[in-house]
Short mmCIF file of N, CA and C in Angstrom, two decimals:
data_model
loop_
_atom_site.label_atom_id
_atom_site.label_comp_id
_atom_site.label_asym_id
_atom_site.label_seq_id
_atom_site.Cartn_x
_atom_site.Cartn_y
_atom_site.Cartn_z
N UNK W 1 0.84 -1.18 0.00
CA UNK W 1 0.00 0.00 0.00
C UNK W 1 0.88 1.24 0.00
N UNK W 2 0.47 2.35 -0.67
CA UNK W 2 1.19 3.08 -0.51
C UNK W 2 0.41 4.28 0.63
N UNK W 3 1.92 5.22 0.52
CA UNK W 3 1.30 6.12 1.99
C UNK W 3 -0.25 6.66 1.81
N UNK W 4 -0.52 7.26 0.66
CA UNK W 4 -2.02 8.20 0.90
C UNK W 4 -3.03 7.16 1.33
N UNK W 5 -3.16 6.42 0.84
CA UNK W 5 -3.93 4.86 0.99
C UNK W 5 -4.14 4.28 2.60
N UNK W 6 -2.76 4.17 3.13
CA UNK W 6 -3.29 3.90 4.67
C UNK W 6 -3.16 4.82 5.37
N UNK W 7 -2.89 6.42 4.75
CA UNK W 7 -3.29 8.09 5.69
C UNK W 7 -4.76 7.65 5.51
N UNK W 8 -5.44 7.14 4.56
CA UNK W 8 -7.23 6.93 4.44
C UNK W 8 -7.70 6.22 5.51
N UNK W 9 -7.05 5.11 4.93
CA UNK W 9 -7.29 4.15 6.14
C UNK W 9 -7.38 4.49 7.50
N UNK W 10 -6.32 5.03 8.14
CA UNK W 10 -6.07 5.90 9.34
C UNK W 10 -7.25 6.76 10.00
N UNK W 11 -7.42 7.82 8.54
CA UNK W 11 -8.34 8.44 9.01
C UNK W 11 -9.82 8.00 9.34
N UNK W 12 -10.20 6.78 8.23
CA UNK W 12 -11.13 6.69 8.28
C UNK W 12 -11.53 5.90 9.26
N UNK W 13 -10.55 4.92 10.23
CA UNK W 13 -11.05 4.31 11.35
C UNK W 13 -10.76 5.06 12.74
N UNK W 14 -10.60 6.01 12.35
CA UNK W 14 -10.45 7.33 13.74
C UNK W 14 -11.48 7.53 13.88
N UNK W 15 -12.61 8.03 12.54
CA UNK W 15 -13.84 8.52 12.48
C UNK W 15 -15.08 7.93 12.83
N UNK W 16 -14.67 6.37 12.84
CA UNK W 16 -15.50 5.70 13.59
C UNK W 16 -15.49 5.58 14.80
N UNK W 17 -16.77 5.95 15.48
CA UNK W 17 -16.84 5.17 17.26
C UNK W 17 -17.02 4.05 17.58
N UNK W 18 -16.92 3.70 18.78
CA UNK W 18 -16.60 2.66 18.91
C UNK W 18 -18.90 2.33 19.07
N UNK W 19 -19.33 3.13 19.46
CA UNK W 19 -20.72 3.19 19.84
C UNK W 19 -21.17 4.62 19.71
N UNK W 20 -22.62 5.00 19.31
CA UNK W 20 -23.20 6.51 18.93
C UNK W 20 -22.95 6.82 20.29
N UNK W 21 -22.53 8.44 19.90
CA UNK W 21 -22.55 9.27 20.82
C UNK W 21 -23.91 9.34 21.63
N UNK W 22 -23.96 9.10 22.70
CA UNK W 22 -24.94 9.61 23.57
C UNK W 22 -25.60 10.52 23.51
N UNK W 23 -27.16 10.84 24.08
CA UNK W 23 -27.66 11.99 23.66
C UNK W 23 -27.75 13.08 24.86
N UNK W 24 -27.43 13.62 24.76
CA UNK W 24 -27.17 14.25 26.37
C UNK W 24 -28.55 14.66 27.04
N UNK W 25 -29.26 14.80 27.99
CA UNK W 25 -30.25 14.91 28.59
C UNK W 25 -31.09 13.77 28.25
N UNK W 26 -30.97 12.71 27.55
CA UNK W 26 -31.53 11.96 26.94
C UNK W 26 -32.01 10.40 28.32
N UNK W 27 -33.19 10.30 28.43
CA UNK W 27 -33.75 9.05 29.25
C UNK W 27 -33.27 7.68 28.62
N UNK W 28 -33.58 7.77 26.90
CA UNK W 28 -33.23 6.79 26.74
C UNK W 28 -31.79 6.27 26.74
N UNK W 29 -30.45 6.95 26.91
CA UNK W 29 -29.55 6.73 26.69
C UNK W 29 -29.11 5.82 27.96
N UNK W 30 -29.49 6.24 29.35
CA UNK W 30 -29.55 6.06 30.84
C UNK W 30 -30.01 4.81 31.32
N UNK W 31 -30.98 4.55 30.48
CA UNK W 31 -31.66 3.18 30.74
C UNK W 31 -30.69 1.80 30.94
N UNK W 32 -30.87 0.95 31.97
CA UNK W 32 -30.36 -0.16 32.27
C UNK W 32 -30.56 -1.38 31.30
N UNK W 33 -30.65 -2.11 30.60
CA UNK W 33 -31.51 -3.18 29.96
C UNK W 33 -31.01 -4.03 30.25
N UNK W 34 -32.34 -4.80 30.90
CA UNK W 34 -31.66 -6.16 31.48
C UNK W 34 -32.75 -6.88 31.68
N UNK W 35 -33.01 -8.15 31.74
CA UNK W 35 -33.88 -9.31 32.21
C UNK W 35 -34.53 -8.68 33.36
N UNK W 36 -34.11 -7.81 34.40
CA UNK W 36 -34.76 -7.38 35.63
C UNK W 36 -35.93 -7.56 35.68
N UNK W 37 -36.99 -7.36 36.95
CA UNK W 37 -38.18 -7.03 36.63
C UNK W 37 -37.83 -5.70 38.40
N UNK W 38 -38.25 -4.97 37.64
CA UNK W 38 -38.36 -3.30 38.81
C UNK W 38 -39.51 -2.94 39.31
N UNK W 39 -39.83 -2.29 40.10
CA UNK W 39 -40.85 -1.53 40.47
C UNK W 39 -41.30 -0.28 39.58
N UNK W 40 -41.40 -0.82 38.24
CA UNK W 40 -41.69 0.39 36.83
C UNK W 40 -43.35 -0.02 36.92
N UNK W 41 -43.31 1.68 36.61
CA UNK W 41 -44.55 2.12 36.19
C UNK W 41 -45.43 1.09 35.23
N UNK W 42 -46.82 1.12 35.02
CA UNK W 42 -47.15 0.59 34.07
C UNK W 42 -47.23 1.01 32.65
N UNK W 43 -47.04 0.41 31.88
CA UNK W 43 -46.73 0.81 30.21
C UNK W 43 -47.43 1.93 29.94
N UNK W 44 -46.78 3.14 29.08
CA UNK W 44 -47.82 4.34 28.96
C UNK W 44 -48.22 4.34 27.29
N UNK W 45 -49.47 4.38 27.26
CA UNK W 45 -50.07 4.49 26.09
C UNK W 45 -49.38 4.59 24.69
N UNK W 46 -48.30 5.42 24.77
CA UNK W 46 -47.22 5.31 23.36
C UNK W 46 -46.60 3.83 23.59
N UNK W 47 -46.60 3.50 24.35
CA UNK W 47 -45.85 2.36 24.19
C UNK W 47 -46.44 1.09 23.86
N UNK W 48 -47.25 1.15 24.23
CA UNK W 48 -48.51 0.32 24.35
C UNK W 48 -48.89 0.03 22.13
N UNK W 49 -48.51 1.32 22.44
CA UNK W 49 -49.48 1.95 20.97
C UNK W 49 -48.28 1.45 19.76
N UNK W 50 -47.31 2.00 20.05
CA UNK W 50 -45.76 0.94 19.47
C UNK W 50 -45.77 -0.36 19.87
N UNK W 51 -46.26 -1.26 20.75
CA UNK W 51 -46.13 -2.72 20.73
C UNK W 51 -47.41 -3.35 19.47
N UNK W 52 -48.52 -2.63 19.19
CA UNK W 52 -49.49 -2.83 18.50
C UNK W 52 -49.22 -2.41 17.34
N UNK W 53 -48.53 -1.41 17.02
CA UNK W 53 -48.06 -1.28 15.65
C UNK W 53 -47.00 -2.27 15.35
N UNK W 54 -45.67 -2.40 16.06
CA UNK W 54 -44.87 -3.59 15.31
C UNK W 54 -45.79 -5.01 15.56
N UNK W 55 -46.99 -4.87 16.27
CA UNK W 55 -47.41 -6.36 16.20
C UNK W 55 -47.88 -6.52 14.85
N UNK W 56 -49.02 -5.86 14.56
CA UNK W 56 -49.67 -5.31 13.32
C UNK W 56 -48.33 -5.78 12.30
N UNK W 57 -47.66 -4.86 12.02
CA UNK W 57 -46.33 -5.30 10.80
C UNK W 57 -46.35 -6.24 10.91
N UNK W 58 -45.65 -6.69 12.51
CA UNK W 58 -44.96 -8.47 11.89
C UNK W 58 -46.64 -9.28 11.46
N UNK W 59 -47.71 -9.02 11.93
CA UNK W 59 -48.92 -10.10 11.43
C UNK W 59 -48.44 -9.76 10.00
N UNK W 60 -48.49 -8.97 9.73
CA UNK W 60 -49.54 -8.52 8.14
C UNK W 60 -47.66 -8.89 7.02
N UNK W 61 -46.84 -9.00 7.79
CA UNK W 61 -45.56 -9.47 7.22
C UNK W 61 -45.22 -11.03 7.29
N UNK W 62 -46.07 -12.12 8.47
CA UNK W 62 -46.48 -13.49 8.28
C UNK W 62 -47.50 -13.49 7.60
N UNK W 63 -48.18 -12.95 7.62
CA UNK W 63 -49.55 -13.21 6.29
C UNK W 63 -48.71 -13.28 5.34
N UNK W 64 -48.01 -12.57 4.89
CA UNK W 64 -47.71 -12.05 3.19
C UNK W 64 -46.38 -13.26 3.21
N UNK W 65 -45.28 -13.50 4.09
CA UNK W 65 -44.99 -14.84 4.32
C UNK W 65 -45.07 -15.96 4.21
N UNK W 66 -46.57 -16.62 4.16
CA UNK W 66 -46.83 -17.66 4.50
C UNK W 66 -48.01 -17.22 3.16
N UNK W 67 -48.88 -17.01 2.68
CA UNK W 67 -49.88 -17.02 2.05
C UNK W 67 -48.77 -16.29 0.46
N UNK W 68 -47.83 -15.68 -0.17
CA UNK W 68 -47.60 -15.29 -0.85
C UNK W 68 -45.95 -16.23 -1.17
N UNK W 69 -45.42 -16.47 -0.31
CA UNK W 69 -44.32 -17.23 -0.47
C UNK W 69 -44.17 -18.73 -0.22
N UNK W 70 -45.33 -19.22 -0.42
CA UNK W 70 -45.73 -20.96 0.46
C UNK W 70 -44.33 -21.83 -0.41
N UNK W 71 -44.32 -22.23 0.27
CA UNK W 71 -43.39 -23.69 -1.09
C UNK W 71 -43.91 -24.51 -1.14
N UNK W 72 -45.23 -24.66 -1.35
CA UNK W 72 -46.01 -25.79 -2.08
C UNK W 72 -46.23 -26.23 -0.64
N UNK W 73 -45.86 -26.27 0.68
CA UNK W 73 -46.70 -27.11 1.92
C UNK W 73 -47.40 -25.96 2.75
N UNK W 74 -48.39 -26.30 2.96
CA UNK W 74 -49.38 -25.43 3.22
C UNK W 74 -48.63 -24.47 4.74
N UNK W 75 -48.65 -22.98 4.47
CA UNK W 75 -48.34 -22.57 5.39
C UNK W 75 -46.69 -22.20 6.19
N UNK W 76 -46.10 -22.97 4.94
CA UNK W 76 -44.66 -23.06 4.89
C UNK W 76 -43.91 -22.21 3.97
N UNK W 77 -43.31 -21.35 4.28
CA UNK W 77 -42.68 -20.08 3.44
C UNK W 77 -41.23 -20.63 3.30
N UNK W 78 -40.78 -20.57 2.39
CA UNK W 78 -39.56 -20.27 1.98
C UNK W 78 -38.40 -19.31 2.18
N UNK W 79 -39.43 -18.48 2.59
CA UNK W 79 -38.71 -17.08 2.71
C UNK W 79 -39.28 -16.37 3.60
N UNK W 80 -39.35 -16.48 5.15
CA UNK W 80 -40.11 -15.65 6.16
C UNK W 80 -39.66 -14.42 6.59
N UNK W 81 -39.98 -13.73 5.30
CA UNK W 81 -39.23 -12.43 5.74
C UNK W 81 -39.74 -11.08 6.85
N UNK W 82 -40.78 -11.85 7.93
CA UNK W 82 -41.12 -11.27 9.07
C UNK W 82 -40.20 -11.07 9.93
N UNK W 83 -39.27 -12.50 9.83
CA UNK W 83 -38.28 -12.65 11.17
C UNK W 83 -37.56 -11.26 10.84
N UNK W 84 -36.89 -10.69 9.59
CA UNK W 84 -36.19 -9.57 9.79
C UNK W 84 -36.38 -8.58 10.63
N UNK W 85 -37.67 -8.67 10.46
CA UNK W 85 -38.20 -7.34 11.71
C UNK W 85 -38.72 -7.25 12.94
N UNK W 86 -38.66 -9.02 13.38
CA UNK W 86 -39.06 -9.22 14.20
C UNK W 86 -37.96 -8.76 15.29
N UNK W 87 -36.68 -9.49 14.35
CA UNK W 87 -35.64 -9.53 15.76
C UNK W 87 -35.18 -8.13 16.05
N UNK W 88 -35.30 -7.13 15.21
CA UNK W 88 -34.73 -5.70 15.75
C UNK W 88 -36.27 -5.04 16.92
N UNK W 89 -37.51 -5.66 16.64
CA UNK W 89 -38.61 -5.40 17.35
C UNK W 89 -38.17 -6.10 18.88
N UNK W 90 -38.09 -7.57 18.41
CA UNK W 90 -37.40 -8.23 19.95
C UNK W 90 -36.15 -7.37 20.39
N UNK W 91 -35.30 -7.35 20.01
CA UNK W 91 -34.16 -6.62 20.97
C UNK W 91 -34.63 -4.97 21.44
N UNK W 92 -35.73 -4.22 20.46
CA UNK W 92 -35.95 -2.86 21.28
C UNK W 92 -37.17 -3.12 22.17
N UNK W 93 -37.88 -3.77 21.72
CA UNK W 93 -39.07 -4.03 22.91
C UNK W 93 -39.23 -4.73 23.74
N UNK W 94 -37.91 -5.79 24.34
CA UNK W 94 -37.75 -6.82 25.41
C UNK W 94 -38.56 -7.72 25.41
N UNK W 95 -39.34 -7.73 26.89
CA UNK W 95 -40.29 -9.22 26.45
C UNK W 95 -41.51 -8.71 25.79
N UNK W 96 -42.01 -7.87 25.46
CA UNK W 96 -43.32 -7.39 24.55
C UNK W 96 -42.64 -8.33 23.16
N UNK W 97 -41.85 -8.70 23.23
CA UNK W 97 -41.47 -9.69 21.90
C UNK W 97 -42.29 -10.61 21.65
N UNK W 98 -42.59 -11.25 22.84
CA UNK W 98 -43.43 -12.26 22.98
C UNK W 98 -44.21 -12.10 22.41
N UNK W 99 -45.15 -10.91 22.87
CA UNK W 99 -46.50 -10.62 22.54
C UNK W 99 -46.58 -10.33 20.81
N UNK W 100 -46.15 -10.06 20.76
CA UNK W 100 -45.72 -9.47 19.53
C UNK W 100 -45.47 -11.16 18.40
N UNK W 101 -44.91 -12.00 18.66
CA UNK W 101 -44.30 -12.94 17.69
C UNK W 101 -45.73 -13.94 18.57
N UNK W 102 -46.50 -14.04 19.24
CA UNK W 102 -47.15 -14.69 19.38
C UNK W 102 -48.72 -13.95 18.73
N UNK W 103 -48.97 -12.77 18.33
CA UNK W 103 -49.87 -12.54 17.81
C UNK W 103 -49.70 -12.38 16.32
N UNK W 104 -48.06 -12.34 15.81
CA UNK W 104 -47.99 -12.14 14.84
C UNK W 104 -48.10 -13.67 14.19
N UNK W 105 -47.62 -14.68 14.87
CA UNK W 105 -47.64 -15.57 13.98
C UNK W 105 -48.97 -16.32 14.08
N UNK W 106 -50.07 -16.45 15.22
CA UNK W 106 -51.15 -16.63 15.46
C UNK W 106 -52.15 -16.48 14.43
N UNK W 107 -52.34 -14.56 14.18
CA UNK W 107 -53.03 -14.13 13.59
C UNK W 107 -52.56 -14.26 11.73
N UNK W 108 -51.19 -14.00 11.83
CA UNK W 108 -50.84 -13.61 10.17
C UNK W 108 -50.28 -14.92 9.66
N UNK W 109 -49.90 -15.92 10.29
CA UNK W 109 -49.23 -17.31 9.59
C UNK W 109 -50.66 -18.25 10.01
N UNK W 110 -51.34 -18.02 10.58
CA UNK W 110 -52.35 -18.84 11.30
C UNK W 110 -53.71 -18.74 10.44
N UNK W 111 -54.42 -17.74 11.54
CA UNK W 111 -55.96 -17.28 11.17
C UNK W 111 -56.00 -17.06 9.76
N UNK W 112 -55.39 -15.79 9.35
CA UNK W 112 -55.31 -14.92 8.07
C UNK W 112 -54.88 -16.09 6.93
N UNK W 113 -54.15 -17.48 7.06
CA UNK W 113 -53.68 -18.15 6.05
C UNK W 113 -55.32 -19.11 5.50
N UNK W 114 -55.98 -18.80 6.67
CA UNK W 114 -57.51 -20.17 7.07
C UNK W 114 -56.58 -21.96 7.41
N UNK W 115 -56.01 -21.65 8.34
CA UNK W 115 -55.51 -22.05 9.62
C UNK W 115 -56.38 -22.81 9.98
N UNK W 116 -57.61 -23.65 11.09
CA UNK W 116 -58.21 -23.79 11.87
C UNK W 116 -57.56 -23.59 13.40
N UNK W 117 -58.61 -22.94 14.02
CA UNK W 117 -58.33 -21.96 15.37
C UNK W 117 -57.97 -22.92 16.05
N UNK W 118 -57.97 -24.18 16.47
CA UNK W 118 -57.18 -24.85 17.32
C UNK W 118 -55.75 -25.47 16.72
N UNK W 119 -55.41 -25.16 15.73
CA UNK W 119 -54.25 -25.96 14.88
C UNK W 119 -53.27 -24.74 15.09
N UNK W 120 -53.92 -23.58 14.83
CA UNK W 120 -53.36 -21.84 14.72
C UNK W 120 -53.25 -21.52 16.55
N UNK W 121 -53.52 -21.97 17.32
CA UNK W 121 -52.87 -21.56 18.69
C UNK W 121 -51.86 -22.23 18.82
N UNK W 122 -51.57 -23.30 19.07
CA UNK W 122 -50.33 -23.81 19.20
C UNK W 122 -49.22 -23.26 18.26
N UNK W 123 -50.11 -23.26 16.95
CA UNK W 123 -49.13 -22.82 15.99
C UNK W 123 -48.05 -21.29 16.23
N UNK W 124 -48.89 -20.17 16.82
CA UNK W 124 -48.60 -19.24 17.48
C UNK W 124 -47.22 -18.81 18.42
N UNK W 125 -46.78 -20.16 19.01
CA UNK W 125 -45.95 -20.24 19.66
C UNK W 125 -44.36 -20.43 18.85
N UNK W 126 -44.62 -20.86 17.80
CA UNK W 126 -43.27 -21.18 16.84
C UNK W 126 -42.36 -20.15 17.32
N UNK W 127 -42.57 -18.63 16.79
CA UNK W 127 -41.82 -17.27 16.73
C UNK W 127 -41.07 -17.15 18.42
N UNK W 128 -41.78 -17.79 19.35
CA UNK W 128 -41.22 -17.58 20.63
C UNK W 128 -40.13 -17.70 20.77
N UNK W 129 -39.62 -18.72 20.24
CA UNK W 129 -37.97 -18.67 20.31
C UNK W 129 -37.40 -18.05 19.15
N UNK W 130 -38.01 -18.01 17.97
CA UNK W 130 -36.77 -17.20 16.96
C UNK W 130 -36.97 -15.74 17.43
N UNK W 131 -38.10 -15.14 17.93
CA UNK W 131 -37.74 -13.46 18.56
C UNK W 131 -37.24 -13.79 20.38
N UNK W 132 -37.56 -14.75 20.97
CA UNK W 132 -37.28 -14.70 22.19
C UNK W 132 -35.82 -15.16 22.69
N UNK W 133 -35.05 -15.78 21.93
CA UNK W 133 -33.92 -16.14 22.31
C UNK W 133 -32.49 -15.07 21.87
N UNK W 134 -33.10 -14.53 21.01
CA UNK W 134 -32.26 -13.09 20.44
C UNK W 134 -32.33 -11.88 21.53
N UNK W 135 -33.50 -11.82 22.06
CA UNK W 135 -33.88 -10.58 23.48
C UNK W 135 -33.11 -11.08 24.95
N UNK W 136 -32.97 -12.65 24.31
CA UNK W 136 -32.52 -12.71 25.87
C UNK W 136 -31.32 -13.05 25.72
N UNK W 137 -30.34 -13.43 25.28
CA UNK W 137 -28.88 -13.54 24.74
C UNK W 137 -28.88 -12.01 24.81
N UNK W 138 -29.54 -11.11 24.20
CA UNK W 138 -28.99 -9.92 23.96
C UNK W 138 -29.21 -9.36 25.76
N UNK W 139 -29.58 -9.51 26.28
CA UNK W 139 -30.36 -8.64 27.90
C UNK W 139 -28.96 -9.24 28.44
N UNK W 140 -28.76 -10.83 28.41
CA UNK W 140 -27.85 -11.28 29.67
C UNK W 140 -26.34 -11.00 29.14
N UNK W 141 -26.17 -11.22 27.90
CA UNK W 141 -25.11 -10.92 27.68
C UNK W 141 -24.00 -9.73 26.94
N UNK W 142 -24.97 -9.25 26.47
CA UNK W 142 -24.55 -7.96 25.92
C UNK W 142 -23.25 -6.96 26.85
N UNK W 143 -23.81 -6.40 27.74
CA UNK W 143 -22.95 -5.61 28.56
C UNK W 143 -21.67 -6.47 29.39
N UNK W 144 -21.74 -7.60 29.23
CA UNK W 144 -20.40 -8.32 29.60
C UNK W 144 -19.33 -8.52 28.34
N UNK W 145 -20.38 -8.52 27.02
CA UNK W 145 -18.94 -8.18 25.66
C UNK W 145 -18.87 -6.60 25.25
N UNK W 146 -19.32 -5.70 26.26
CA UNK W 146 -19.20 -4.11 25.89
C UNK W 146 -20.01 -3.91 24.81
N UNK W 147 -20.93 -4.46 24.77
CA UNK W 147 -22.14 -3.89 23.52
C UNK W 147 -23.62 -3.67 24.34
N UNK W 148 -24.36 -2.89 23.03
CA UNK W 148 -25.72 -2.37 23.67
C UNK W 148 -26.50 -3.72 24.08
N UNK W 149 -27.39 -3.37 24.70
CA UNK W 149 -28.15 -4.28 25.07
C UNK W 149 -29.50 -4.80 23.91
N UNK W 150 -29.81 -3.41 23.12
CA UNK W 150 -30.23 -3.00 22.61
C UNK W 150 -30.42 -2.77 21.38
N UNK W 151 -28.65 -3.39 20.65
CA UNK W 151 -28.34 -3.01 19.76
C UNK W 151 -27.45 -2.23 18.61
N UNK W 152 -27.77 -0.78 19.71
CA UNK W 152 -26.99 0.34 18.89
C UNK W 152 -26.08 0.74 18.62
N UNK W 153 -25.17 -0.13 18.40
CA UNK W 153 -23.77 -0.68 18.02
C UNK W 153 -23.80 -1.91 17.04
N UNK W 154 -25.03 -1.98 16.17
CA UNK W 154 -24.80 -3.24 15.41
C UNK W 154 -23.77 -3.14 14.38
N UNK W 155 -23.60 -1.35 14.27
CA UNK W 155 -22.88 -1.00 12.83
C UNK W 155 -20.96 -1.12 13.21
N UNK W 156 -20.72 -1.38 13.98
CA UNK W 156 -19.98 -1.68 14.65
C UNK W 156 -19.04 -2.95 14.98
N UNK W 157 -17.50 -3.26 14.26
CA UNK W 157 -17.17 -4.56 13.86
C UNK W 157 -17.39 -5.46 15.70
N UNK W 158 -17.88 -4.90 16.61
CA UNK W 158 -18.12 -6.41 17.81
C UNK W 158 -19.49 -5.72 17.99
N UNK W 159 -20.08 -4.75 17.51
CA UNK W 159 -21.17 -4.98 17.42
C UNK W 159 -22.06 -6.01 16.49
N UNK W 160 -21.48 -5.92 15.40
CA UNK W 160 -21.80 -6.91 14.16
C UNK W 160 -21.85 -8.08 14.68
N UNK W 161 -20.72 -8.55 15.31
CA UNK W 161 -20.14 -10.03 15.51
C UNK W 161 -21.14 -10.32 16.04
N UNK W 162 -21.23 -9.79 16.91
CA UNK W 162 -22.46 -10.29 18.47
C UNK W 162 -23.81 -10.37 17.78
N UNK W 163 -23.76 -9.44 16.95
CA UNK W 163 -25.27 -9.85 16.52
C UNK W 163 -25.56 -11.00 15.97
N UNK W 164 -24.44 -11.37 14.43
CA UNK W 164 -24.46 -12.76 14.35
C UNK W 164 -24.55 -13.54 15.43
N UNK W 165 -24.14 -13.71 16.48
CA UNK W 165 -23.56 -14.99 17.01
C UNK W 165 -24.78 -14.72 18.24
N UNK W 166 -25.57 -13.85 18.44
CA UNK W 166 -26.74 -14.13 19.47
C UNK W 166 -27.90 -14.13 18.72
N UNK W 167 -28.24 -13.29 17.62
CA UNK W 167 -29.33 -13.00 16.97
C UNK W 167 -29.71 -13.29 15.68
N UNK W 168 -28.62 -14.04 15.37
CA UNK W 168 -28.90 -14.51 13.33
C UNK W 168 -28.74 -15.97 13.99
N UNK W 169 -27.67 -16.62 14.14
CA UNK W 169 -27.14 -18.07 13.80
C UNK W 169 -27.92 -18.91 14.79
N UNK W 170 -28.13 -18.31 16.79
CA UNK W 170 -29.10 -19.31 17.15
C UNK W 170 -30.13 -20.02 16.69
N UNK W 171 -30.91 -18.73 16.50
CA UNK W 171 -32.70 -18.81 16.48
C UNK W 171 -32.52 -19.51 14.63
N UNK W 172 -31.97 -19.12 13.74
CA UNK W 172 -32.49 -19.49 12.20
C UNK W 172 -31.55 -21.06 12.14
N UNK W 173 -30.37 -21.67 13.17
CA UNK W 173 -30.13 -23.06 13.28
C UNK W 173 -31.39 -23.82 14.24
N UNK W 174 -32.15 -23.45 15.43
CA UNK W 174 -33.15 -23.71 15.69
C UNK W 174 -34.06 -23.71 15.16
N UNK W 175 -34.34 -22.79 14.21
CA UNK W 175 -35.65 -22.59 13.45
C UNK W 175 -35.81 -23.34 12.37
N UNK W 176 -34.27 -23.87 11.61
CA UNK W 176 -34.12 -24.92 10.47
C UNK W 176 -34.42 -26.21 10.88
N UNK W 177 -34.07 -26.50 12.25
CA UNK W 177 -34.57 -27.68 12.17
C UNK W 177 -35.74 -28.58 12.18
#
């Protein structure tokens, strides 16, 4: 290499942080994330109102999943491209994941496919571990490899890593089988 080439180089990994700057006065930056359970308030209406909207997506993203991408066995997608959004929903919304991958796959891989309602509850439960095991790898272990709990460091070469290795490779080697 010659010199201007790794002066680039140089510069350009100076310019990266290691994690976003903090927001100063900011609640959310402060926040602990962890498996805990606290003496917190009960959920306030925006939030409430954001667990029903990403529920909504991920349904109406297993509908279109499962009814538009089948591979010929009923109900079986090829391509479930809900999970993408599930798992950044699981790691910002903790255990509302649940709720969330249990109504999404209930209602939008289930009901919405014409499912029958006792075949479609059980069925419901699938998503529990491909969004629930990504929230909780990410809660217990995150802040012991210096990453968000949260995330916000995915862009980030041990942010990246970690994401593979808690949030892509578990849940979609569980989910293959």
């Amino acid at each position: 290499m010659d010199e201007s080439s790794e002066k680039l180089l140089k510069e350009q990994s100076s310019e990266r942080p290691g994690e976003p700057p903090p927001i100063e006065g900011s609640v959310s930056t402060t926040i602990d994330y962890s498996l805990r359970l606290r003496n917190t308030p009960p959920p306030s209406a925006g939030q409430l109102v954001a667990v029903a909207v990403a529920a909504a997506v991920y349904t109406i993203l297993s509908w279109l999943s499962a009814s538009l991408l089948s591979s010929g066995i009923p109900v079986v997608s090829f391509l479930f491209v809900a999970i993408g959004f599930g798992i950044p929903f699981a790691l910002w919304f903790g255990g509302w994941a649940f709720v969330i991958a249990y109504i999404g796959n209930f209602v939008g891989a289930g009901l919405l496919v014409g499912t029958p309602l006792l075949v479609a509850l059980p069925f419901g439960t699938v998503d529990l571990i491909q969004l629930g095991l990504p929230m909780i790898l990410y809660r217990l272990l995150a802040k012991r490899f210096g990453v968000s709990p949260i995330g916000k460091d995915v862009f980030t070469v041990r942010g990246f890593i970690f994401f593979l290795l808690c949030a892509v490779l578990p849940n979609n080697i569980i989910g293959g089988l």
